[in-house]
Structures are given as structure tokens and as C-alpha cells.
GROMACS .gro file of C-alpha atoms in nm:
model
  236
    1MET     CA    1  -1.818   6.519  -8.270
    2LYS     CA    2  -1.479   6.666  -8.359
    3LEU     CA    3  -1.261   6.630  -8.669
    4THR     CA    4  -0.886   6.686  -8.629
    5TYR     CA    5  -0.631   6.717  -8.900
    6LEU     CA    6  -0.327   6.490  -8.870
    7PHE     CA    7  -0.138   6.542  -9.196
    8HIS     CA    8  -0.190   6.509  -9.572
    9SER     CA    9  -0.510   6.293  -9.593
   10GLY     CA   10  -0.500   6.183  -9.229
   11PHE     CA   11  -0.783   6.276  -8.989
   12LEU     CA   12  -0.910   6.184  -8.649
   13LEU     CA   13  -1.287   6.184  -8.592
   14GLU     CA   14  -1.383   6.172  -8.224
   15ALA     CA   15  -1.741   6.081  -8.141
   16ASP     CA   16  -1.919   5.993  -7.813
   17GLY     CA   17  -1.725   5.701  -7.672
   18PHE     CA   18  -1.522   5.604  -7.981
   19ALA     CA   19  -1.304   5.745  -8.257
   20VAL     CA   20  -1.219   5.691  -8.623
   21VAL     CA   21  -0.873   5.739  -8.785
   22PHE     CA   22  -0.857   5.795  -9.158
   23ASP     CA   23  -0.541   5.735  -9.368
   24TYR     CA   24  -0.275   5.787  -9.098
   25TYR     CA   25   0.060   5.859  -9.256
   26ARG     CA   26   0.233   6.079  -8.999
   27GLY     CA   27   0.155   6.375  -8.775
   28GLY     CA   28  -0.042   6.405  -8.458
   29GLU     CA   29   0.139   6.131  -8.276
   30ALA     CA   30   0.076   6.287  -7.928
   31ILE     CA   31  -0.293   6.331  -8.011
   32LEU     CA   32  -0.326   5.971  -8.121
   33ASP     CA   33  -0.133   5.842  -7.823
   34GLU     CA   34  -0.384   6.013  -7.595
   35VAL     CA   35  -0.673   5.862  -7.789
   36LEU     CA   36  -0.524   5.516  -7.785
   37ARG     CA   37  -0.467   5.526  -7.408
   38ARG     CA   38  -0.838   5.601  -7.344
   39GLY     CA   39  -0.905   5.237  -7.436
   40GLU     CA   40  -1.228   5.328  -7.617
   41PRO     CA   41  -1.326   5.154  -7.944
   42LEU     CA   42  -1.117   5.284  -8.235
   43TYR     CA   43  -1.179   5.230  -8.607
   44VAL     CA   44  -0.869   5.265  -8.824
   45LEU     CA   45  -0.950   5.310  -9.194
   46VAL     CA   46  -0.692   5.281  -9.476
   47SER     CA   47  -0.805   5.380  -9.825
   48HIS     CA   48  -0.505   5.222 -10.005
   49GLU     CA   49  -0.150   5.116  -9.970
   50HIS     CA   50   0.038   5.420 -10.098
   51ARG     CA   51   0.288   5.522  -9.833
   52ASP     CA   52   0.135   5.865  -9.792
   53HIS     CA   53  -0.197   5.695  -9.688
   54TYR     CA   54  -0.080   5.378  -9.509
   55ASN     CA   55   0.181   5.355  -9.239
   56PRO     CA   56   0.230   5.000  -9.102
   57GLU     CA   57   0.292   5.165  -8.763
   58ILE     CA   58  -0.088   5.158  -8.716
   59LEU     CA   59  -0.057   4.779  -8.661
   60THR     CA   60   0.135   4.840  -8.337
   61TRP     CA   61  -0.143   5.051  -8.188
   62SER     CA   62  -0.323   4.740  -8.056
   63ARG     CA   63  -0.046   4.717  -7.796
   64LEU     CA   64  -0.203   5.024  -7.632
   65ASN     CA   65  -0.565   4.957  -7.720
   66SER     CA   66  -0.714   4.613  -7.774
   67ARG     CA   67  -1.046   4.757  -7.899
   68ILE     CA   68  -0.929   4.850  -8.250
   69CYS     CA   69  -1.102   4.750  -8.569
   70TYR     CA   70  -0.897   4.787  -8.891
   71LEU     CA   71  -1.074   4.844  -9.220
   72PHE     CA   72  -0.890   4.806  -9.552
   73PRO     CA   73  -0.976   4.782  -9.921
   74ARG     CA   74  -1.003   4.430 -10.044
   75GLU     CA   75  -0.689   4.459 -10.259
   76MET     CA   76  -0.474   4.485  -9.942
   77ASP     CA   77  -0.580   4.145  -9.801
   78SER     CA   78  -0.273   3.966  -9.934
   79ARG     CA   79  -0.015   4.193  -9.773
   80SER     CA   80   0.193   3.970  -9.549
   81GLU     CA   81   0.161   4.191  -9.241
   82LEU     CA   82  -0.222   4.187  -9.271
   83VAL     CA   83  -0.293   3.818  -9.350
   84HIS     CA   84  -0.339   3.713  -8.991
   85LEU     CA   85  -0.431   4.050  -8.843
   86PRO     CA   86  -0.711   4.012  -8.584
   87ASN     CA   87  -1.005   4.249  -8.589
   88ALA     CA   88  -0.959   4.344  -8.952
   89ALA     CA   89  -1.211   4.366  -9.233
   90PHE     CA   90  -1.135   4.395  -9.605
   91LEU     CA   91  -1.407   4.565  -9.811
   92SER     CA   92  -1.469   4.556 -10.187
   93ARG     CA   93  -1.647   4.840 -10.352
   94GLY     CA   94  -2.012   4.836 -10.231
   95GLU     CA   95  -1.942   4.626  -9.924
   96SER     CA   96  -2.002   4.747  -9.570
   97PHE     CA   97  -1.889   4.684  -9.212
   98ALA     CA   98  -2.134   4.763  -8.939
   99ASP     CA   99  -2.170   4.735  -8.568
  100GLU     CA  100  -2.363   4.922  -8.299
  101ARG     CA  101  -2.160   5.239  -8.344
  102VAL     CA  102  -2.075   5.285  -8.711
  103ARG     CA  103  -2.152   5.165  -9.062
  104VAL     CA  104  -1.858   5.194  -9.303
  105THR     CA  105  -1.913   5.141  -9.676
  106ALA     CA  106  -1.637   5.119  -9.933
  107PHE     CA  107  -1.687   5.307 -10.261
  108GLY     CA  108  -1.458   5.340 -10.560
  109SER     CA  109  -1.141   5.528 -10.638
  110THR     CA  110  -0.972   5.655 -10.951
  111ASP     CA  111  -0.638   5.540 -10.811
  112LEU     CA  112  -0.574   5.240 -10.578
  113GLY     CA  113  -0.812   5.121 -10.314
  114ALA     CA  114  -1.132   5.276 -10.194
  115SER     CA  115  -1.311   5.578 -10.069
  116PHE     CA  116  -1.517   5.544  -9.746
  117GLU     CA  117  -1.858   5.653  -9.629
  118VAL     CA  118  -1.905   5.645  -9.256
  119GLU     CA  119  -2.246   5.661  -9.102
  120THR     CA  120  -2.270   5.735  -8.730
  121GLY     CA  121  -2.500   5.928  -8.498
  122GLY     CA  122  -2.727   6.020  -8.790
  123ARG     CA  123  -2.437   6.183  -8.980
  124VAL     CA  124  -2.285   6.078  -9.308
  125ILE     CA  125  -1.912   6.141  -9.348
  126PHE     CA  126  -1.705   6.082  -9.656
  127HIS     CA  127  -1.331   6.033  -9.697
  128ALA     CA  128  -1.235   6.027 -10.061
  129GLY     CA  129  -0.896   5.855 -10.030
  130ASP     CA  130  -0.747   5.911 -10.374
  131LEU     CA  131  -1.080   5.944 -10.553
  132ASN     CA  132  -1.041   6.252 -10.770
  133ASN     CA  133  -1.039   6.364 -11.131
  134TRP     CA  134  -0.668   6.294 -11.185
  135HIS     CA  135  -0.656   6.456 -11.525
  136TRP     CA  136  -0.313   6.639 -11.526
  137THR     CA  137  -0.455   6.861 -11.808
  138ASP     CA  138  -0.137   7.064 -11.870
  139GLU     CA  139   0.075   6.757 -11.949
  140SER     CA  140  -0.168   6.486 -12.059
  141THR     CA  141  -0.294   6.407 -12.402
  142GLU     CA  142  -0.657   6.483 -12.488
  143GLU     CA  143  -0.734   6.114 -12.476
  144GLU     CA  144  -0.575   6.076 -12.132
  145VAL     CA  145  -0.785   6.364 -12.007
  146ARG     CA  146  -1.104   6.210 -12.150
  147GLU     CA  147  -1.020   5.873 -11.989
  148ALA     CA  148  -0.961   6.039 -11.649
  149GLU     CA  149  -1.284   6.230 -11.683
  150ALA     CA  150  -1.486   5.924 -11.773
  151ALA     CA  151  -1.332   5.713 -11.491
  152TYR     CA  152  -1.406   5.982 -11.236
  153ARG     CA  153  -1.760   6.046 -11.348
  154ALA     CA  154  -1.827   5.673 -11.344
  155GLU     CA  155  -1.726   5.659 -10.979
  156LEU     CA  156  -1.943   5.962 -10.893
  157ASP     CA  157  -2.235   5.791 -11.070
  158TYR     CA  158  -2.179   5.475 -10.862
  159LEU     CA  159  -2.159   5.671 -10.543
  160GLY     CA  160  -2.467   5.869 -10.632
  161GLN     CA  161  -2.677   5.555 -10.660
  162THR     CA  162  -2.651   5.520 -10.285
  163VAL     CA  163  -2.583   5.866 -10.141
  164ALA     CA  164  -2.708   6.212 -10.224
  165ARG     CA  165  -2.577   6.414  -9.925
  166PHE     CA  166  -2.275   6.417  -9.699
  167ASP     CA  167  -2.262   6.604  -9.374
  168VAL     CA  168  -1.883   6.614  -9.405
  169ALA     CA  169  -1.662   6.543  -9.704
  170MET     CA  170  -1.281   6.519  -9.692
  171PHE     CA  171  -1.166   6.551 -10.053
  172PRO     CA  172  -0.840   6.608 -10.246
  173VAL     CA  173  -0.762   6.958 -10.367
  174ASP     CA  174  -0.414   6.891 -10.510
  175ALA     CA  175  -0.240   7.178 -10.686
  176ARG     CA  176   0.006   6.939 -10.847
  177LEU     CA  177  -0.262   6.881 -11.111
  178GLY     CA  178  -0.187   7.219 -11.260
  179SER     CA  179  -0.420   7.489 -11.390
  180ASP     CA  180  -0.742   7.295 -11.344
  181TYR     CA  181  -0.653   7.136 -11.015
  182MET     CA  182  -0.991   7.212 -10.852
  183ARG     CA  183  -1.188   7.037 -11.125
  184GLY     CA  184  -1.259   6.711 -10.936
  185ALA     CA  185  -1.356   6.889 -10.614
  186ARG     CA  186  -1.587   7.123 -10.807
  187GLN     CA  187  -1.756   6.835 -10.984
  188PHE     CA  188  -1.801   6.664 -10.645
  189VAL     CA  189  -1.984   6.959 -10.482
  190GLU     CA  190  -2.187   7.009 -10.800
  191ARG     CA  191  -2.308   6.646 -10.788
  192PHE     CA  192  -2.364   6.600 -10.411
  193GLU     CA  193  -2.508   6.811 -10.138
  194VAL     CA  194  -2.224   6.867  -9.892
  195GLY     CA  195  -2.266   7.018  -9.546
  196LEU     CA  196  -1.901   7.079  -9.475
  197PHE     CA  197  -1.617   7.045  -9.727
  198VAL     CA  198  -1.271   6.980  -9.587
  199PRO     CA  199  -0.983   6.980  -9.835
  200MET     CA  200  -0.698   6.728  -9.807
  201HIS     CA  201  -0.402   6.596 -10.008
  202PHE     CA  202  -0.285   6.953 -10.067
  203TYR     CA  203   0.034   6.999  -9.857
  204PRO     CA  204   0.233   7.227  -9.894
  205ALA     CA  205   0.004   7.425 -10.128
  206VAL     CA  206  -0.219   7.557  -9.846
  207ALA     CA  207  -0.329   7.875 -10.029
  208LYS     CA  208  -0.421   7.677 -10.334
  209ALA     CA  209  -0.649   7.455 -10.124
  210GLU     CA  210  -0.804   7.756  -9.952
  211ALA     CA  211  -0.883   7.896 -10.293
  212PHE     CA  212  -1.152   7.638 -10.332
  213ALA     CA  213  -1.360   7.798 -10.056
  214PRO     CA  214  -1.574   8.025 -10.281
  215ILE     CA  215  -1.660   7.736 -10.509
  216ALA     CA  216  -1.765   7.517 -10.219
  217ARG     CA  217  -1.981   7.794 -10.071
  218GLN     CA  218  -2.131   7.872 -10.412
  219HIS     CA  219  -2.269   7.523 -10.414
  220GLY     CA  220  -2.410   7.541 -10.062
  221ALA     CA  221  -2.128   7.382  -9.861
  222ASP     CA  222  -1.956   7.532  -9.567
  223PHE     CA  223  -1.574   7.517  -9.600
  224VAL     CA  224  -1.304   7.474  -9.342
  225LEU     CA  225  -0.928   7.456  -9.405
  226LEU     CA  226  -0.742   7.242  -9.146
  227SER     CA  227  -0.381   7.293  -9.250
  228HIS     CA  228  -0.175   7.239  -8.940
  229THR     CA  229  -0.153   6.922  -8.736
  230GLY     CA  230  -0.401   6.951  -8.451
  231ASP     CA  231  -0.633   7.194  -8.628
  232SER     CA  232  -0.992   7.081  -8.559
  233VAL     CA  233  -1.354   7.157  -8.622
  234THR     CA  234  -1.664   7.067  -8.433
  235ILE     CA  235  -1.928   6.890  -8.640
  236GLN     CA  236  -2.272   7.003  -8.533
   0.00000   0.00000   0.00000
């Protein structure tokens, strides 16, 4: 199984005989074209409709591959381009899609949409979407920080009712948050056992994302920074 970085929060997970795309926005077009032309089953997951997580171009991919399953958060089901989209599922928090290859469960977010847990081949993989502790400490009021903290911890509690360990977690480490930008990621690895932590939503602050490595390792997680389109890691 191989995980390849596309751009921003976009990743390609290639497994035996199928693949999963998370939050394609841009980047890796040649890589994706090759995957599409294989004609193997492809699951395309969109965490929410922000333009840096959802590019309607993904809807044209079925011209190259008829074996695509699209998975969206429930709140996107009224978008005009998706209303009559074949092979699409819309998941509310706690709902799952499953077939003989994968089981995808939608969990919560502290922004729009959902985060996704993907179970396949005995592995549990998490893509956070925009789930994070969006506290903006340096510019928010104390009340706003408390509200952000409470909302985030509530989502972690909900997730923790079902899952205790992730083999791989793709999670935001966004330096735009300011001095305490790693807070949400740190709370995540404190709460859950994570085999491999992969930062996302960090461009162009690559060094800031890499700075989270010691914290991840302190809490028992391996850490890999995929910062250029096409960078990949093999998942054992």
C-alpha cells in the first residue's frame, strides 16, 4: 500500500487492485491520469466543499474510468452538479459506506463537512479534512479560543467512541494559526494511538509542518513529511 502526496490536503492511496483519492484540489495530474487509465476501482473522497478541498474536475474522471465511487459529506447533496451523479454516496456523521474492498465512515469536523476513516486490508486510515483546533490564539478573544477548544474536543470524544488507533493519520499542521499552531495535532496524537502521522494543509510552511515531528514521535507515532507532489511512503 502506498500513500502519495498530491497537494495541500490531497492524497492518493494505492492498494492491491484499487485506489482512494482524498480531497483532490490540484497537483499530481499525471499520476492521477495513470491511475484512472488502469480502470481499477477508484474511491474519490471529498471532505467538504471549500475550493482547496473540492475541485469539480473530479466529476469528469468517470470518462476515463467507469468504476469510480464518489463519497461526499451529506451537506453537499444539494449541489446542482451532484444531484444526479451516479455512483455517489453522501454520508452524515457516523454513517458508513462499505463494499468488498473498503469501509468508509464519516466523522465530524470543526469546519465544514466531515473527516473520514477508511478501513481496508486490516488497516485503519484517517483523513481529517478540516478537523482541527482552529483556535487562532494570537488574534481571537478568550471566549473564541474556549469555544474552538470545546468544539474540537467534542469531535475527538465522538471519534474516540469508535476508534482508538489509526495506522495512518493525515492531519492539518497549519502555521497560519500562529504561535500555537501545532495544538490540534498534538492533542490528536495525545488522544489516539497513531502508527504514522502525515501532516497536511501546511503549504507553503513546510518547515513549520516538519517541526511537529518530535512531538509525534514523543507520543509513539512515526512521522513522514510529504511536501512535494509525487512524494510517497509505503505503508507496511
